[in-house]
């Protein structure tokens, strides 16, 4: 829905602050921004770190004059819960892409998987996937990918602070990840699959933390729908108080 402030039933919302949202699956990050903007007639809303439509979890929104903090907050470390499937590769590295390869992963042991994933901990260079919002010559990679165009991408420095397998039921495993901004978890899965020689894909991703903000404090879309402008103002005021204390 296009935002039309002049025709909105509510007056422009003049409050400001940070809103934590638990993004549902199939919503884009912009869908969430647009929802809040239209729901409350907020002239300025931004987000601090994109989540793919297939991913869920913490999306940090900045409202009003707090949009000036977007770049700073986007640069903070992130935590994720992820599911990986061995033996399958896709064009996007996750479930949204077309299957490009299938191999038998039965020879992969849990010990080998753990040691391989442990090898990704630390500073490294990672090449962004074609299906991403990274720009090359002013064009977003996912726009080029939709046209069947693949271009050379420049690897970027990232840091994996920790990577822990929480459940292993081969050929599937679940892990938690603490990493720097700009880390693509589907690329991490793909790279791990290549090292193992069988391929791998990301099947589920949930962001649980961004900087000091935790998913436990995030609002669902249903909770936001029940808010009035006054409720939103009170929510932002409480958040600003906590930020100042922190």
Tab-separated table of C-alpha atoms in Angstrom:
chain	number	residue	atom	x	y	z
A	1	UNK	CA	0.000	0.000	0.000
A	2	UNK	CA	1.366	3.385	-0.988
A	3	UNK	CA	1.850	5.835	1.867
A	4	UNK	CA	-0.358	8.921	1.494
A	5	UNK	CA	0.117	11.069	4.613
A	6	UNK	CA	-2.225	13.837	3.463
A	7	UNK	CA	-5.148	11.426	3.104
A	8	UNK	CA	-4.511	9.447	6.282
A	9	UNK	CA	-7.312	9.265	8.866
A	10	UNK	CA	-4.771	9.945	11.621
A	11	UNK	CA	-2.647	13.081	12.080
A	12	UNK	CA	1.086	12.686	11.375
A	13	UNK	CA	2.841	10.863	14.213
A	14	UNK	CA	5.529	13.145	15.654
A	15	UNK	CA	7.098	10.747	18.152
A	16	UNK	CA	10.480	9.123	17.690
A	17	UNK	CA	12.480	6.181	18.939
A	18	UNK	CA	13.209	2.499	18.324
A	19	UNK	CA	10.680	-0.257	17.702
A	20	UNK	CA	11.632	-3.934	17.879
A	21	UNK	CA	9.580	-6.161	15.575
A	22	UNK	CA	9.458	-9.947	15.206
A	23	UNK	CA	9.306	-10.103	11.411
A	24	UNK	CA	7.030	-12.881	10.152
A	25	UNK	CA	7.963	-15.221	7.340
A	26	UNK	CA	7.281	-14.027	3.756
A	27	UNK	CA	7.260	-10.346	4.797
A	28	UNK	CA	10.112	-8.254	3.414
A	29	UNK	CA	11.863	-5.784	5.704
A	30	UNK	CA	10.257	-3.001	3.671
A	31	UNK	CA	6.837	-4.610	4.194
A	32	UNK	CA	7.313	-4.137	7.942
A	33	UNK	CA	8.509	-0.542	7.501
A	34	UNK	CA	5.589	0.222	5.208
A	35	UNK	CA	3.117	-1.410	7.604
A	36	UNK	CA	4.229	0.753	10.548
A	37	UNK	CA	4.358	3.898	8.405
A	38	UNK	CA	0.823	3.382	7.095
A	39	UNK	CA	-0.660	2.049	10.328
A	40	UNK	CA	0.327	5.081	12.413
A	41	UNK	CA	0.954	7.780	9.767
A	42	UNK	CA	4.660	8.010	10.604
A	43	UNK	CA	6.464	10.243	8.048
A	44	UNK	CA	9.894	8.694	8.625
A	45	UNK	CA	10.562	5.007	9.326
A	46	UNK	CA	13.694	2.993	8.613
A	47	UNK	CA	15.146	-0.398	9.518
A	48	UNK	CA	18.580	-1.427	10.752
A	49	UNK	CA	19.581	-4.531	8.828
A	50	UNK	CA	17.611	-6.366	6.143
A	51	UNK	CA	16.073	-9.783	6.690
A	52	UNK	CA	15.185	-11.951	3.696
A	53	UNK	CA	11.483	-12.751	3.212
A	54	UNK	CA	12.077	-16.409	4.165
A	55	UNK	CA	13.774	-15.358	7.419
A	56	UNK	CA	12.036	-14.391	10.648
A	57	UNK	CA	13.023	-12.612	13.807
A	58	UNK	CA	14.339	-9.339	15.076
A	59	UNK	CA	13.997	-6.281	12.884
A	60	UNK	CA	15.045	-3.001	14.494
A	61	UNK	CA	12.987	-0.057	13.262
A	62	UNK	CA	13.864	3.600	13.777
A	63	UNK	CA	11.094	6.191	13.765
A	64	UNK	CA	11.146	9.965	13.336
A	65	UNK	CA	14.425	11.707	14.048
A	66	UNK	CA	15.910	8.371	15.167
A	67	UNK	CA	16.262	7.398	11.489
A	68	UNK	CA	19.597	9.221	11.692
A	69	UNK	CA	20.852	6.313	13.847
A	70	UNK	CA	20.011	3.722	11.191
A	71	UNK	CA	23.539	3.344	9.821
A	72	UNK	CA	25.109	3.084	13.280
A	73	UNK	CA	22.640	0.490	14.533
A	74	UNK	CA	22.872	-1.485	11.275
A	75	UNK	CA	26.602	-1.876	11.859
A	76	UNK	CA	26.271	-3.796	15.114
A	77	UNK	CA	26.819	-7.548	15.513
A	78	UNK	CA	23.936	-9.967	14.931
A	79	UNK	CA	22.914	-13.346	16.366
A	80	UNK	CA	20.991	-15.998	14.437
A	81	UNK	CA	19.462	-19.446	14.782
A	82	UNK	CA	19.858	-21.392	11.537
A	83	UNK	CA	18.980	-24.752	9.991
A	84	UNK	CA	21.207	-26.311	7.326
A	85	UNK	CA	20.625	-29.260	4.980
A	86	UNK	CA	23.602	-31.139	3.539
A	87	UNK	CA	23.621	-32.652	0.081
A	88	UNK	CA	21.564	-30.002	-1.724
A	89	UNK	CA	22.696	-26.774	-3.400
A	90	UNK	CA	20.394	-24.066	-4.779
A	91	UNK	CA	20.889	-20.999	-6.937
A	92	UNK	CA	20.287	-18.704	-3.947
A	93	UNK	CA	21.846	-20.788	-1.179
A	94	UNK	CA	18.482	-21.186	0.542
A	95	UNK	CA	15.000	-22.628	-0.024
A	96	UNK	CA	13.970	-19.794	-2.352
A	97	UNK	CA	16.329	-20.846	-5.128
A	98	UNK	CA	16.249	-23.597	-7.737
A	99	UNK	CA	18.073	-26.830	-6.927
A	100	UNK	CA	21.355	-26.897	-8.837
A	101	UNK	CA	23.002	-29.994	-7.335
A	102	UNK	CA	22.217	-33.063	-5.236
A	103	UNK	CA	24.873	-35.303	-3.702
A	104	UNK	CA	24.852	-38.132	-1.207
A	105	UNK	CA	25.933	-36.745	2.205
A	106	UNK	CA	25.845	-40.102	4.025
A	107	UNK	CA	29.633	-40.169	4.452
A	108	UNK	CA	29.596	-36.907	6.464
A	109	UNK	CA	29.938	-37.538	10.195
A	110	UNK	CA	28.927	-35.197	12.989
A	111	UNK	CA	32.582	-34.856	13.999
A	112	UNK	CA	33.562	-33.797	10.473
A	113	UNK	CA	30.668	-31.338	10.281
A	114	UNK	CA	31.573	-29.775	13.628
A	115	UNK	CA	35.237	-29.374	12.706
A	116	UNK	CA	34.338	-27.889	9.309
A	117	UNK	CA	31.964	-25.307	10.785
A	118	UNK	CA	34.506	-24.468	13.522
A	119	UNK	CA	36.937	-23.573	10.749
A	120	UNK	CA	34.752	-20.595	9.809
A	121	UNK	CA	35.140	-18.900	13.191
A	122	UNK	CA	37.197	-15.712	13.028
A	123	UNK	CA	37.952	-13.014	10.455
A	124	UNK	CA	37.490	-13.921	6.808
A	125	UNK	CA	36.414	-12.691	3.376
A	126	UNK	CA	32.933	-13.618	2.155
A	127	UNK	CA	31.477	-13.113	-1.329
A	128	UNK	CA	27.880	-11.805	-1.264
A	129	UNK	CA	25.343	-14.011	-3.079
A	130	UNK	CA	23.737	-12.815	-6.303
A	131	UNK	CA	20.370	-12.757	-4.569
A	132	UNK	CA	21.231	-9.910	-2.195
A	133	UNK	CA	20.734	-6.171	-1.809
A	134	UNK	CA	24.422	-5.404	-2.411
A	135	UNK	CA	24.891	-2.915	-5.260
A	136	UNK	CA	27.296	-3.328	-8.171
A	137	UNK	CA	27.605	-0.301	-10.465
A	138	UNK	CA	24.513	1.170	-8.824
A	139	UNK	CA	22.337	-1.906	-9.438
A	140	UNK	CA	21.140	-4.275	-6.724
A	141	UNK	CA	22.342	-7.832	-7.221
A	142	UNK	CA	18.902	-9.376	-6.752
A	143	UNK	CA	17.529	-7.188	-9.574
A	144	UNK	CA	20.260	-8.511	-11.879
A	145	UNK	CA	19.657	-12.074	-10.663
A	146	UNK	CA	15.974	-11.836	-11.594
A	147	UNK	CA	17.054	-11.064	-15.166
A	148	UNK	CA	19.377	-14.068	-15.220
A	149	UNK	CA	22.473	-11.884	-15.068
A	150	UNK	CA	25.398	-12.927	-12.878
A	151	UNK	CA	28.230	-10.499	-12.225
A	152	UNK	CA	31.521	-10.689	-10.395
A	153	UNK	CA	31.167	-9.714	-6.743
A	154	UNK	CA	33.857	-8.362	-4.488
A	155	UNK	CA	34.468	-10.367	-1.322
A	156	UNK	CA	33.977	-8.398	1.891
A	157	UNK	CA	35.498	-8.833	5.337
A	158	UNK	CA	33.272	-10.393	7.994
A	159	UNK	CA	33.821	-11.886	11.439
A	160	UNK	CA	32.233	-15.025	12.852
A	161	UNK	CA	32.508	-14.613	16.628
A	162	UNK	CA	30.945	-17.957	17.511
A	163	UNK	CA	29.214	-20.845	15.745
A	164	UNK	CA	27.690	-23.650	17.800
A	165	UNK	CA	25.766	-26.699	16.600
A	166	UNK	CA	22.697	-27.091	18.824
A	167	UNK	CA	21.143	-30.128	17.129
A	168	UNK	CA	22.589	-32.613	14.665
A	169	UNK	CA	20.401	-35.103	12.812
A	170	UNK	CA	22.339	-35.608	9.611
A	171	UNK	CA	21.921	-34.562	6.868
A	172	UNK	CA	20.301	-31.711	8.835
A	173	UNK	CA	21.723	-29.605	11.613
A	174	UNK	CA	20.794	-26.552	13.629
A	175	UNK	CA	23.316	-23.971	14.800
A	176	UNK	CA	23.554	-20.589	16.465
A	177	UNK	CA	25.734	-17.855	15.057
A	178	UNK	CA	27.153	-14.608	16.424
A	179	UNK	CA	28.622	-12.539	13.609
A	180	UNK	CA	29.450	-9.115	12.248
A	181	UNK	CA	27.153	-7.086	10.027
A	182	UNK	CA	27.007	-8.059	6.389
A	183	UNK	CA	27.390	-11.784	7.072
A	184	UNK	CA	25.272	-13.961	4.770
A	185	UNK	CA	24.300	-17.143	6.594
A	186	UNK	CA	23.180	-18.851	3.377
A	187	UNK	CA	26.628	-18.183	1.902
A	188	UNK	CA	28.177	-19.644	5.048
A	189	UNK	CA	26.080	-22.810	4.592
A	190	UNK	CA	26.972	-22.993	0.908
A	191	UNK	CA	30.676	-22.530	1.616
A	192	UNK	CA	30.562	-25.212	4.327
A	193	UNK	CA	28.859	-27.595	1.922
A	194	UNK	CA	31.561	-26.990	-0.674
A	195	UNK	CA	34.289	-27.731	1.878
A	196	UNK	CA	32.526	-30.976	2.774
A	197	UNK	CA	32.237	-31.853	-0.916
A	198	UNK	CA	28.477	-32.481	-0.857
A	199	UNK	CA	26.940	-29.017	-0.961
A	200	UNK	CA	24.544	-27.501	1.541
A	201	UNK	CA	21.710	-25.001	1.784
A	202	UNK	CA	20.091	-22.837	4.439
A	203	UNK	CA	16.549	-24.035	5.212
A	204	UNK	CA	15.559	-21.731	8.070
A	205	UNK	CA	16.898	-18.512	9.596
A	206	UNK	CA	15.819	-16.501	12.608
A	207	UNK	CA	17.572	-13.385	13.912
A	208	UNK	CA	17.564	-13.355	17.705
A	209	UNK	CA	19.749	-10.371	18.511
A	210	UNK	CA	21.045	-7.146	16.944
A	211	UNK	CA	23.519	-5.197	19.045
A	212	UNK	CA	21.944	-4.705	22.474
A	213	UNK	CA	18.437	-5.567	21.228
A	214	UNK	CA	16.930	-9.030	21.811
A	215	UNK	CA	14.070	-10.870	20.118
A	216	UNK	CA	12.514	-11.455	23.560
A	217	UNK	CA	11.536	-7.774	23.612
A	218	UNK	CA	10.153	-7.621	20.065
A	219	UNK	CA	6.523	-6.981	19.143
A	220	UNK	CA	4.573	-9.228	16.793
A	221	UNK	CA	2.622	-7.780	13.877
A	222	UNK	CA	-0.595	-8.700	15.725
A	223	UNK	CA	0.482	-6.710	18.778
A	224	UNK	CA	1.342	-3.703	16.611
A	225	UNK	CA	-2.040	-3.894	14.878
A	226	UNK	CA	-3.696	-3.518	18.287
A	227	UNK	CA	-1.711	-0.326	19.059
A	228	UNK	CA	-3.167	3.162	18.830
A	229	UNK	CA	-0.952	6.178	18.147
A	230	UNK	CA	-1.009	6.813	21.899
A	231	UNK	CA	0.137	3.237	22.564
A	232	UNK	CA	2.968	3.676	20.076
A	233	UNK	CA	4.040	6.913	21.751
A	234	UNK	CA	4.058	5.249	25.173
A	235	UNK	CA	6.010	2.266	23.819
A	236	UNK	CA	8.672	4.511	22.272
A	237	UNK	CA	8.903	6.601	25.450
A	238	UNK	CA	9.536	3.490	27.556
A	239	UNK	CA	12.184	2.374	25.063
A	240	UNK	CA	13.959	5.726	25.214
A	241	UNK	CA	14.026	5.522	29.011
A	242	UNK	CA	15.629	2.082	28.854
A	243	UNK	CA	18.149	3.263	26.278
A	244	UNK	CA	19.210	6.176	28.475
A	245	UNK	CA	19.597	3.832	31.443
A	246	UNK	CA	21.620	1.427	29.312
